[in-house]
Short mmCIF file of C-alpha atoms and ligand atoms in Angstrom, two decimals:
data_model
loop_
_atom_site.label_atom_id
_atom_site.label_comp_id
_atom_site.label_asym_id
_atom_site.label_seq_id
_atom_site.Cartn_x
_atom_site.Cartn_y
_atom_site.Cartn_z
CA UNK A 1 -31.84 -93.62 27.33
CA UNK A 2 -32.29 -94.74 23.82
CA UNK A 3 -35.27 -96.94 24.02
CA UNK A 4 -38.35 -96.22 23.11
CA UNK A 5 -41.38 -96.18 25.32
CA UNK A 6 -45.02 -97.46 23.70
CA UNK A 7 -47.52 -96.94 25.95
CA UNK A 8 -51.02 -97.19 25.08
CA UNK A 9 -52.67 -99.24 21.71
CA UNK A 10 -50.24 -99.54 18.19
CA UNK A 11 -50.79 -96.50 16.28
CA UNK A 12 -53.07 -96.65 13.90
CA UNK A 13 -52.99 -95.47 10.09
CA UNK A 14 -56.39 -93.61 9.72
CA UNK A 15 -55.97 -90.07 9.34
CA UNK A 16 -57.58 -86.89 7.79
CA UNK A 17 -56.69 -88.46 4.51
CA UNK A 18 -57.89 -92.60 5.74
CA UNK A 19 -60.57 -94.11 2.90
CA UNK A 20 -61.85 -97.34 4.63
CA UNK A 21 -64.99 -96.17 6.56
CA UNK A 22 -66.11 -98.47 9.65
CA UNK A 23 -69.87 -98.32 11.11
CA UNK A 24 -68.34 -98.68 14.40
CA UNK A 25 -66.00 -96.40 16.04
CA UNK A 26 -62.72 -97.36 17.62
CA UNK A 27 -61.99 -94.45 19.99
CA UNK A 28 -61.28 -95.30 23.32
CA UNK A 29 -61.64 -92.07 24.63
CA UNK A 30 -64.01 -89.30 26.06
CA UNK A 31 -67.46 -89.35 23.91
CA UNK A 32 -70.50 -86.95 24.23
CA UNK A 33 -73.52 -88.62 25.24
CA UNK A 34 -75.11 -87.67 21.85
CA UNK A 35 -74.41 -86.97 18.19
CA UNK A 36 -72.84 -83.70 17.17
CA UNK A 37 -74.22 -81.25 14.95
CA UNK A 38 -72.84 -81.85 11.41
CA UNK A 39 -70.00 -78.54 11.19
CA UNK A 40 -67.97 -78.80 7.90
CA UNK A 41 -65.64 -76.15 9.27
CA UNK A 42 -64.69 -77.61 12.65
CA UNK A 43 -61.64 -76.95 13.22
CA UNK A 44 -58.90 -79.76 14.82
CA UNK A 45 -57.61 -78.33 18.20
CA UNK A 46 -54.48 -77.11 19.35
CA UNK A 47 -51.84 -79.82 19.99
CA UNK A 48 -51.58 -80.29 23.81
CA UNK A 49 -48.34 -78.35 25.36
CA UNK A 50 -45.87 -80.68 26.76
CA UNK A 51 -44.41 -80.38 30.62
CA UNK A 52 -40.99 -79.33 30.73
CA UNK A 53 -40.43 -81.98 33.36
CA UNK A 54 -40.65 -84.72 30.83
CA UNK A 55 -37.53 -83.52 29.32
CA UNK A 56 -34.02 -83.94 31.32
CA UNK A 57 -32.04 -80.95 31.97
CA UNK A 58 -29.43 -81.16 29.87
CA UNK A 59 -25.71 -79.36 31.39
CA UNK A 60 -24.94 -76.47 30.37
CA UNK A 61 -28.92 -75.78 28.88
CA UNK A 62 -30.89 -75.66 32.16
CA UNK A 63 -32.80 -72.45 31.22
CA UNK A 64 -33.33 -74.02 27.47
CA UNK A 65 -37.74 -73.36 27.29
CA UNK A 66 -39.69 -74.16 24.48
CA UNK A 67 -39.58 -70.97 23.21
CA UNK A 68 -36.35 -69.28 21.61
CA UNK A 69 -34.77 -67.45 24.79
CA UNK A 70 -33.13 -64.27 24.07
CA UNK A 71 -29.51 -64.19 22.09
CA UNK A 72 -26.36 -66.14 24.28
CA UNK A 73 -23.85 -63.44 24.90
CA UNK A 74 -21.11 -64.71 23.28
CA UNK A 75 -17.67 -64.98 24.50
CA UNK A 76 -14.99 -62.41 25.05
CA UNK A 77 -13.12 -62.54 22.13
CA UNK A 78 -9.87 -60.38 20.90
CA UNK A 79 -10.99 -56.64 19.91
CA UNK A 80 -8.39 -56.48 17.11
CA UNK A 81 -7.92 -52.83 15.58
CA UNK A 82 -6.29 -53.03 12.87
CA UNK A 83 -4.20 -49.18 12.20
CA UNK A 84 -5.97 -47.61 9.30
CA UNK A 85 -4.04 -48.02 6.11
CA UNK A 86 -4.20 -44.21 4.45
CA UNK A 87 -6.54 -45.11 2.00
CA UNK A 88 -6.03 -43.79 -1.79
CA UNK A 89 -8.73 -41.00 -2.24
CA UNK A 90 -9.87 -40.33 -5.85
CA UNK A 91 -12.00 -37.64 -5.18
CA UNK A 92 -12.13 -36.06 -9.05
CA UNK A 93 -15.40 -36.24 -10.31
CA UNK A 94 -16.74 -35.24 -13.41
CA UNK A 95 -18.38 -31.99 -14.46
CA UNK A 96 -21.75 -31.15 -16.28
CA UNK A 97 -21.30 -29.49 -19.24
CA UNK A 98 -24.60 -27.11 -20.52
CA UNK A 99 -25.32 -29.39 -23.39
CA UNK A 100 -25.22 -32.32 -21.02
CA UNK A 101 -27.44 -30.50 -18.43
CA UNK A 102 -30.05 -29.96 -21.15
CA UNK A 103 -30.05 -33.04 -22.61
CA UNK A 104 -30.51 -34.57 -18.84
CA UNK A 105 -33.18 -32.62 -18.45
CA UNK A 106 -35.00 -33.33 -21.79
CA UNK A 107 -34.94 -36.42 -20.74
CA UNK A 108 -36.30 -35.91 -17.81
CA UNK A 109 -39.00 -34.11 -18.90
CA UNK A 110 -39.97 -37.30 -21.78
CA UNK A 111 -40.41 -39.19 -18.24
CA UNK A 112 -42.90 -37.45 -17.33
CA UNK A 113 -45.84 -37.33 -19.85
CA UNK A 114 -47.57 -33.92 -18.81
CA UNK A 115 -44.26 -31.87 -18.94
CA UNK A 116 -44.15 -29.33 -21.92
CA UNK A 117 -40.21 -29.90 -23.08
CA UNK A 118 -40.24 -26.02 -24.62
CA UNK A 119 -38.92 -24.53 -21.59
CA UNK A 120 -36.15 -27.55 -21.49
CA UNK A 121 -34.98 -26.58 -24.96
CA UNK A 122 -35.30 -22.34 -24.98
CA UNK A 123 -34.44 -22.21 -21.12
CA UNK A 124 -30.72 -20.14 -20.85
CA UNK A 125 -28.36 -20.99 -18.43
CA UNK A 126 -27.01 -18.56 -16.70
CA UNK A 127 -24.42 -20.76 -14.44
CA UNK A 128 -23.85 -24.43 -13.68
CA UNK A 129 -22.11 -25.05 -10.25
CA UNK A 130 -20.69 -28.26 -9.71
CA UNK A 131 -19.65 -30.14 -6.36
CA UNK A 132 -19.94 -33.11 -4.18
CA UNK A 133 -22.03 -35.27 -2.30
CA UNK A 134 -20.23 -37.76 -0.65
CA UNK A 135 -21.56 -41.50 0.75
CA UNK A 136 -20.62 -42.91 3.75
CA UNK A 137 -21.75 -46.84 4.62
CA UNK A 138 -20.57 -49.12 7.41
CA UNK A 139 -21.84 -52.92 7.68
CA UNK A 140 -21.68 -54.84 10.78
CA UNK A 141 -22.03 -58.71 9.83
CA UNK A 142 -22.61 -60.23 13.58
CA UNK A 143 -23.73 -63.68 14.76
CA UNK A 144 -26.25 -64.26 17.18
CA UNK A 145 -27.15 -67.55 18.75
CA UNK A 146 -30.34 -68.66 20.78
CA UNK A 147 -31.59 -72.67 21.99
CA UNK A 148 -35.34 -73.96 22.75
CA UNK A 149 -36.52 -77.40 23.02
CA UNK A 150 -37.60 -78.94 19.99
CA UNK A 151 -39.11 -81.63 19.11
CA UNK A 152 -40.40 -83.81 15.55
CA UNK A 153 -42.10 -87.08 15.28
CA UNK A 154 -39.84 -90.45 15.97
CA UNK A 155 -39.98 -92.76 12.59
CA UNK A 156 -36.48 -95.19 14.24
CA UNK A 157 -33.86 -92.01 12.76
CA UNK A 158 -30.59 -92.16 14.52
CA UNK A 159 -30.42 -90.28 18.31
CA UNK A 160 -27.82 -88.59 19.63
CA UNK A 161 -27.92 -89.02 23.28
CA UNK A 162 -26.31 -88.19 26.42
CA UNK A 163 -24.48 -91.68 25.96
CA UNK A 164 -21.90 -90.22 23.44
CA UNK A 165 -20.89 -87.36 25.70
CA UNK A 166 -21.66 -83.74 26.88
CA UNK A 167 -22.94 -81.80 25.15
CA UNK A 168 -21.03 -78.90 23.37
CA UNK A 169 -21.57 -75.46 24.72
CA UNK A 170 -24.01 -73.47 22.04
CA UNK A 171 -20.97 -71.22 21.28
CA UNK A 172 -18.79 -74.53 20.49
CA UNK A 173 -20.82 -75.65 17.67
CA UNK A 174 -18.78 -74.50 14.30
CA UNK A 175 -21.53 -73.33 11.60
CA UNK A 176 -20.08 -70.93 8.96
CA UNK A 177 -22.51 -68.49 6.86
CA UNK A 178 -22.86 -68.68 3.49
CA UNK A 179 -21.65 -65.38 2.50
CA UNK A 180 -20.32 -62.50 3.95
CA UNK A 181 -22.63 -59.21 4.97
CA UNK A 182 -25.37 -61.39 3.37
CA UNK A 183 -28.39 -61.99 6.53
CA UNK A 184 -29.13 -65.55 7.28
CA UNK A 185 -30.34 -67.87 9.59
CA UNK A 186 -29.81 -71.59 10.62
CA UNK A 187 -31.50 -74.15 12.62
CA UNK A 188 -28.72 -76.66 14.21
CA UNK A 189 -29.66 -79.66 16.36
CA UNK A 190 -27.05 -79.38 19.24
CA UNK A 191 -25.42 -83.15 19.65
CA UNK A 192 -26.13 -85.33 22.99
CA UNK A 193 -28.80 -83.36 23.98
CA UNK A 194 -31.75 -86.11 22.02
CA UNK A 195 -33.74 -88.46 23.66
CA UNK A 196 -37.37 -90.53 22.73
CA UNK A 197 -40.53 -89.62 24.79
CA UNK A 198 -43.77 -90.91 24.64
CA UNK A 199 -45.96 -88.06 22.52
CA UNK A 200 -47.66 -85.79 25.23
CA UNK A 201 -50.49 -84.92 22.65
CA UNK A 202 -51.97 -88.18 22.34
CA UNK A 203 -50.12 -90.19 25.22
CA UNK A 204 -48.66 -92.44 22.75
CA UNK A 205 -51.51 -93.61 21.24
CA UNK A 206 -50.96 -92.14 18.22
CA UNK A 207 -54.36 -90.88 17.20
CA UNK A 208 -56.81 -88.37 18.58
CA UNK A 209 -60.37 -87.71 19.44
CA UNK A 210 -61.69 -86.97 16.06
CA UNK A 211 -62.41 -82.69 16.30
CA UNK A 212 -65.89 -83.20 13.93
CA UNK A 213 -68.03 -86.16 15.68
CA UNK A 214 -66.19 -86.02 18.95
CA UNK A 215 -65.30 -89.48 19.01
CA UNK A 216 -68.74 -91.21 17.81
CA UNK A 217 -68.26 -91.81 14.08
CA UNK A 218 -71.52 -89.80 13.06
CA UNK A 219 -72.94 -86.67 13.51
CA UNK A 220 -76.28 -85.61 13.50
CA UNK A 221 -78.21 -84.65 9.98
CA UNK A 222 -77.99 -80.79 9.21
CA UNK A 223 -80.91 -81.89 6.62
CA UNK A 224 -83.40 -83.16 9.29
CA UNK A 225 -82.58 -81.89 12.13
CA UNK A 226 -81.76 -85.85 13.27
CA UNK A 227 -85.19 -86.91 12.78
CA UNK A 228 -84.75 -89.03 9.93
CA UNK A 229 -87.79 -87.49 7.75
CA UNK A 230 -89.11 -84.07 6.93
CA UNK A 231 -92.41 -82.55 5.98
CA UNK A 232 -93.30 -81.70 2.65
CA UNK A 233 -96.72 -79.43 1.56
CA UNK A 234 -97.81 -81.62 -1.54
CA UNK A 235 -101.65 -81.07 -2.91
CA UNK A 236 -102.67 -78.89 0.02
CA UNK A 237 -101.64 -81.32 2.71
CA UNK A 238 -98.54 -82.06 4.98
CA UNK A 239 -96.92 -85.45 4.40
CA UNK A 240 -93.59 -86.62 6.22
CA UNK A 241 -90.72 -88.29 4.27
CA UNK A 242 -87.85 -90.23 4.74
CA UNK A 243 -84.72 -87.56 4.98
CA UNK A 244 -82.98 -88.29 1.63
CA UNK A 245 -79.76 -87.00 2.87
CA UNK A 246 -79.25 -89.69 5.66
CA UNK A 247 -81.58 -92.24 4.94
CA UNK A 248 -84.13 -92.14 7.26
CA UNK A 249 -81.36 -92.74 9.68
CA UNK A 250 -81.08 -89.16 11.58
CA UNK A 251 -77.20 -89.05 11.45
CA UNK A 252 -74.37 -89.42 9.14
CA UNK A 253 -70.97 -91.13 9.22
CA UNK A 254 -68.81 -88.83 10.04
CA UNK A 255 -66.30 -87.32 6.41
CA UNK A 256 -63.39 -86.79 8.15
CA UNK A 257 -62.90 -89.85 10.26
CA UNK A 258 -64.78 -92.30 8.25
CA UNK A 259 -66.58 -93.61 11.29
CA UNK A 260 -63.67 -94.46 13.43
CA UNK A 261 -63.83 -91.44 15.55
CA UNK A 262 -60.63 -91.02 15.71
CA UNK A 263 -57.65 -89.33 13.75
CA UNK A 264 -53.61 -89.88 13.39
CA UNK A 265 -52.04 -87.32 15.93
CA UNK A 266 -50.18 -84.59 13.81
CA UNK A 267 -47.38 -84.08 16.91
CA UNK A 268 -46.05 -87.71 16.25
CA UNK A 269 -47.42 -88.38 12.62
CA UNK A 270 -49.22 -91.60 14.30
CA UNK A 271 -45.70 -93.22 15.88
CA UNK A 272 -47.09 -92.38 19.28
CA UNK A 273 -43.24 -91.39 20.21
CA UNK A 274 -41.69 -87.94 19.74
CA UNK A 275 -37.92 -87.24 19.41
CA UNK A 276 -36.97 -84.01 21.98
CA UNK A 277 -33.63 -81.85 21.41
CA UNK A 278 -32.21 -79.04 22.03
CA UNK A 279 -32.01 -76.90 18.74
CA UNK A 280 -29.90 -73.91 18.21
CA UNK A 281 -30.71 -71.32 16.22
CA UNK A 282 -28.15 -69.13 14.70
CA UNK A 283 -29.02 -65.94 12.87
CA UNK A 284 -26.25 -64.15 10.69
CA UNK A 285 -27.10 -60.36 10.41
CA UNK A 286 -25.70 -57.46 8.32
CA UNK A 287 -26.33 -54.49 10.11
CA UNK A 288 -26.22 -51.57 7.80
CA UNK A 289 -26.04 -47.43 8.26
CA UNK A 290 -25.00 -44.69 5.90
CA UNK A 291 -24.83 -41.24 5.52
CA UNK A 292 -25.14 -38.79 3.01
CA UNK A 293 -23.11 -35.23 2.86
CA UNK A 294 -24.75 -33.03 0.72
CA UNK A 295 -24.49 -28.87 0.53
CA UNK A 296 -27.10 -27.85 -1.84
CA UNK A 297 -30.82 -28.40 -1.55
CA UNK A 298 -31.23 -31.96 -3.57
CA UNK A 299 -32.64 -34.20 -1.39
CA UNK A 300 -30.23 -36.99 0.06
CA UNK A 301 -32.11 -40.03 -0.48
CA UNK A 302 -31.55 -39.69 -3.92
CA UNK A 303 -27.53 -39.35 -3.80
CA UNK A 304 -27.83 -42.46 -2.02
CA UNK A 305 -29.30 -44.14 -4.90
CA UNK A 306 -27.40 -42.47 -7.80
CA UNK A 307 -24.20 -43.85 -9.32
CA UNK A 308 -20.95 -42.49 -8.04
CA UNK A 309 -16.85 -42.96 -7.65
CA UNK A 310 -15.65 -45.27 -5.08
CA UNK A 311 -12.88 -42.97 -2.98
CA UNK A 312 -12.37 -45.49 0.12
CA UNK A 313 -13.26 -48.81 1.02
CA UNK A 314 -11.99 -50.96 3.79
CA UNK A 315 -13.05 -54.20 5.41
CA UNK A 316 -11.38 -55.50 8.32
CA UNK A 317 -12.54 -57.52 11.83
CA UNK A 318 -13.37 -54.10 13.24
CA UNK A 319 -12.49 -51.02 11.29
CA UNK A 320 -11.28 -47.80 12.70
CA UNK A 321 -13.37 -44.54 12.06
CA UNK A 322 -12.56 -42.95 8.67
CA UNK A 323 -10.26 -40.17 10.20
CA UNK A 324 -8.37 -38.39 7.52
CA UNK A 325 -10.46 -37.93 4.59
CA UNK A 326 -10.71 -34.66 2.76
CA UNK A 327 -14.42 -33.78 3.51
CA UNK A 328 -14.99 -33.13 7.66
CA UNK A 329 -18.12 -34.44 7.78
CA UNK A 330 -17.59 -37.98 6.39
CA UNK A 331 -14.70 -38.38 8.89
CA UNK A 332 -17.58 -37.34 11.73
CA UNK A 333 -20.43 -39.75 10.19
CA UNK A 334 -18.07 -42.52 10.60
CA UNK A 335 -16.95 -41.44 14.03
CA UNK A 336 -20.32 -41.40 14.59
CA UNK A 337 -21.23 -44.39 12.73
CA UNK A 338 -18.81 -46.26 13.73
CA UNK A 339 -19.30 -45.84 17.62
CA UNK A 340 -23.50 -46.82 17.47
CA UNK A 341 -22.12 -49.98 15.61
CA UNK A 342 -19.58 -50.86 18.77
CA UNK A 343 -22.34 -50.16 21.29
CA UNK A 344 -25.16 -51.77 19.62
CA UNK A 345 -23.73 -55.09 17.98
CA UNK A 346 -19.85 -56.00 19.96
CA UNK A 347 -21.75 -57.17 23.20
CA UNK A 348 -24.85 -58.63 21.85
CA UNK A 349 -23.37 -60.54 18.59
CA UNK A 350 -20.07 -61.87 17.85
CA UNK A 351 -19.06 -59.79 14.83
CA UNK A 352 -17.38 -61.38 11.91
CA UNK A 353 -16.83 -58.79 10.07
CA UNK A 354 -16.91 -55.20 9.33
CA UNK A 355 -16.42 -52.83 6.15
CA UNK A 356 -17.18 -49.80 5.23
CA UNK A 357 -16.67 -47.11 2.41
CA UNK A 358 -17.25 -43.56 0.60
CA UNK A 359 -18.58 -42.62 -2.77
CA UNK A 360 -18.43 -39.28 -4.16
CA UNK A 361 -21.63 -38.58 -6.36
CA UNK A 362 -21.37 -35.71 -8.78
CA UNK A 363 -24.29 -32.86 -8.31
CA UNK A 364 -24.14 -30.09 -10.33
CA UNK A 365 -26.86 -26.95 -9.72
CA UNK A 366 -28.22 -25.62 -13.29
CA UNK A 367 -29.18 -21.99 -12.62
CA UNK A 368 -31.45 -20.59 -15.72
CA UNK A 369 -33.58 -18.14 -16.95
CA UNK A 370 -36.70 -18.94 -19.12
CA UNK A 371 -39.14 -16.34 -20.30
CA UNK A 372 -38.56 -13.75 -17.10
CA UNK A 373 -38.11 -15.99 -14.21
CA UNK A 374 -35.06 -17.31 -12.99
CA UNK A 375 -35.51 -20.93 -11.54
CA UNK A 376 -32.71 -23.98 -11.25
CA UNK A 377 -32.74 -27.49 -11.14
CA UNK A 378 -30.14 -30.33 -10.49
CA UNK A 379 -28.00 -33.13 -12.34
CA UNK A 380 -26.16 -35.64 -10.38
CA UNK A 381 -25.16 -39.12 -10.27
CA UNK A 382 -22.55 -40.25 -13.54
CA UNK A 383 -25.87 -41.54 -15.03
CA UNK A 384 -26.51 -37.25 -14.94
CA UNK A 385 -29.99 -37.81 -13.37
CA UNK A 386 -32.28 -35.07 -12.55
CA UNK A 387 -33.79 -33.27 -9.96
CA UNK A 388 -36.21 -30.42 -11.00
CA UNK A 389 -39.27 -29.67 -8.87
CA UNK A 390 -39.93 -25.85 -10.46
CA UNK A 391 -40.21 -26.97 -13.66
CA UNK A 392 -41.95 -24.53 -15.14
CA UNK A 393 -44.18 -26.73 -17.67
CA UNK A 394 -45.68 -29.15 -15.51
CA UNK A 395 -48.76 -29.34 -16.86
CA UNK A 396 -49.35 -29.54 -20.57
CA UNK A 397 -53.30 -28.92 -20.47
CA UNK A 398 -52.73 -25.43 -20.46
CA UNK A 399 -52.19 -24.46 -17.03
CA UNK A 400 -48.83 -22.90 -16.75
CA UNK A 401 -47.81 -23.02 -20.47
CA UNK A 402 -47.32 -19.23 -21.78
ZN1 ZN B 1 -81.47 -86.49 7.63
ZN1 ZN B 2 -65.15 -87.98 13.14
ZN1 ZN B 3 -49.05 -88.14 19.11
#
């Protein structure tokens, strides 16, 4: 199984980078009758796909293509609930004072280089209402697992063949992830499934027809047209000259081959032999939801972003939906949450791990009065950030400034 075929001529060491040019070319291949037009930006073609028939079927991995199949269902594995500890809820949160809501808001407006910062310091408040937005986020870390074929050029490494044994299902290959709820992926070669093939791209010889002269070492001369000389107008009267740019010759050794007319094959980096196995490809994936409870009118993208209290956090195999938590509507985003996660990632993956948890983020509504409107704006987050989209001094050119 082991040994390794050479068919065809030894390899040979030109390549797109060879120096020693030749007048004659070496390829043994298919040539055009005639030069090719010089083309600086030919482009080498596509390596040759192999035949799946090459390449034994390997038990277990009959369906393995050379393309990465869909994810292996894994197997059945224990559905362990844990019972949900009562977590400890610290759901006090701090209030906005009026100084601290102006201040906030001063801020604010020195962010933002048009504002006019008189209404921020002679606006009156009239109330400041606080409450609370809560966070909810679940993570699913799951592990998914696909095979192809795969294949790299053989330069003599060690092969791990049928010889040593069967090989191991793609679910009984141990690979841990780095971290936890961090996304990853891996590339494993799965053992006893290797073998050494002649390479299908350049049937072992190791070098290809070169993809600028075709095989013939020179090209024609762009200059001349392959003529060898040109005409030239000089003192009212056409005169023909030797072609500078090839001599007189009509054609050119070819640049990238150097005249052999051939290149090293970049399937089998010029060994002529390939090494075929199956790989495995396992992909670690943190799947990741939330949602945000919020009463008043801020926006809740930005409570997901703001700093807030940590009132529950749990990680276990699989958790249980939040059930008993103070607020309704967290315990029914988890529910929720918690049940998309099950149906979406338990069959498909095998799930490590799961966690989830609740912040509380602090929003308190500024109602105020400033010259004879009445108007409001918002501080939340414990970094008191601001949310105030009726300014009334937007603009300091003159606009709205009274
Ligand atoms: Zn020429
Ligand atoms: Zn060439
Ligand atoms: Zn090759």
């Amino acid at each position: 199984m082991a040994a390794a075929p050479m068919m065809g001529g030894q390899p040979t060491n030109q390549g797109y980078g060879a120096t020693s040019a030749v007048d004659t070319p070496t390829f043994q291949g298919d040539i055009p009758g005639e030069d090719v037009a010089e083309n600086p930006n030919a482009q080498p073609s596509q390596p040759t796909a192999p035949s799946l028939d090459q390449l034994q079927a390997v038990s277990g991995y009959e369906a393995v293509s050379f393309n990465e199949g869909s994810a292996i269902p894994p197997p059945s594995y224990a559905e362990a609930v844990t019972p949900q500890a009562a977590p400890t809820m610290n759901t006090a949160v701090p209030r906005v004072t009026e100084e601290q809501a102006r201040a906030a808001l001063l801020d604010h407006v020195s962010q933002n280089c048009c504002y006019g910062k008189s209404a921020a310091q002679d606006l009156v408040f009239t109330s400041i209402e606080p409450s609370s937005a809560f966070h909810y986020t679940l993570e699913t870390f799951g592990e998914s697992r696909s095979t192809s074929w795969a294949m790299e050029p053989y330069m003599g490494q060690p092969i791990d063949t049928a010889m040593t044994g069967p090989a191991p299902g793609p679910w009984d290959i141990s690979a841990e992830p780095r971290t936890l709820f961090n996304s990853e992926s891996r590339h494993v070669e799965v053992p006893h499934t290797a073998s050494i093939k002649p390479c299908h791209n350049c049937f072992a010889r190791g070098h290809i027809r070169c993809h600028h002269c075709h095989g013939r070492g020179r090209v024609r001369c762009n200059s001349c047209h392959g003529s060898g000389h040109k005409r030239v107008h000089r003192d009212g009267q056409q005169h023909q000259e030797h072609c500078n740019w090839c001599h007189g010759h009509g054609r050119k050794r070819c640049f990238v081959c150097h005249g052999h007319g051939q290149i090293g094959c970049p399937v089998c980096s010029r060994q002529g032999n390939v090494k075929w196995y199956i790989r495995l490809t396992i992909k670690w994936e943190n799947h990741k939801s939330d949602h945000v409870v919020e009463r008043t009118s801020l926006p809740g993208h930005l409570i997901a972003g703001a700093q807030g209290q940590l009132a529950f956090r749990d990680e276990q195999f699989r958790v249980a939906p939040v059930n008993n938590f103070p607020e309704p509507a967290v315990n029914q985003a988890s529910q929720q949450l918690v049940g998309q996660h099950t149906g979406n990632y338990f069959n498909s993956e095998r799930v490590l791990k799961q966690r989830h948890q609740v912040r509380i983020v602090p929003v308190a509504t500024a109602h105020y009065q400033w010259k004879n409107s009445l108007s409001q704006f918002w501080v939340f987050g414990f970094e008191n950030r601001v949310y105030a989209p009726d300014y009334p001094q937007k603009c300091c050119c003159g606009c709205t400034i009274l």
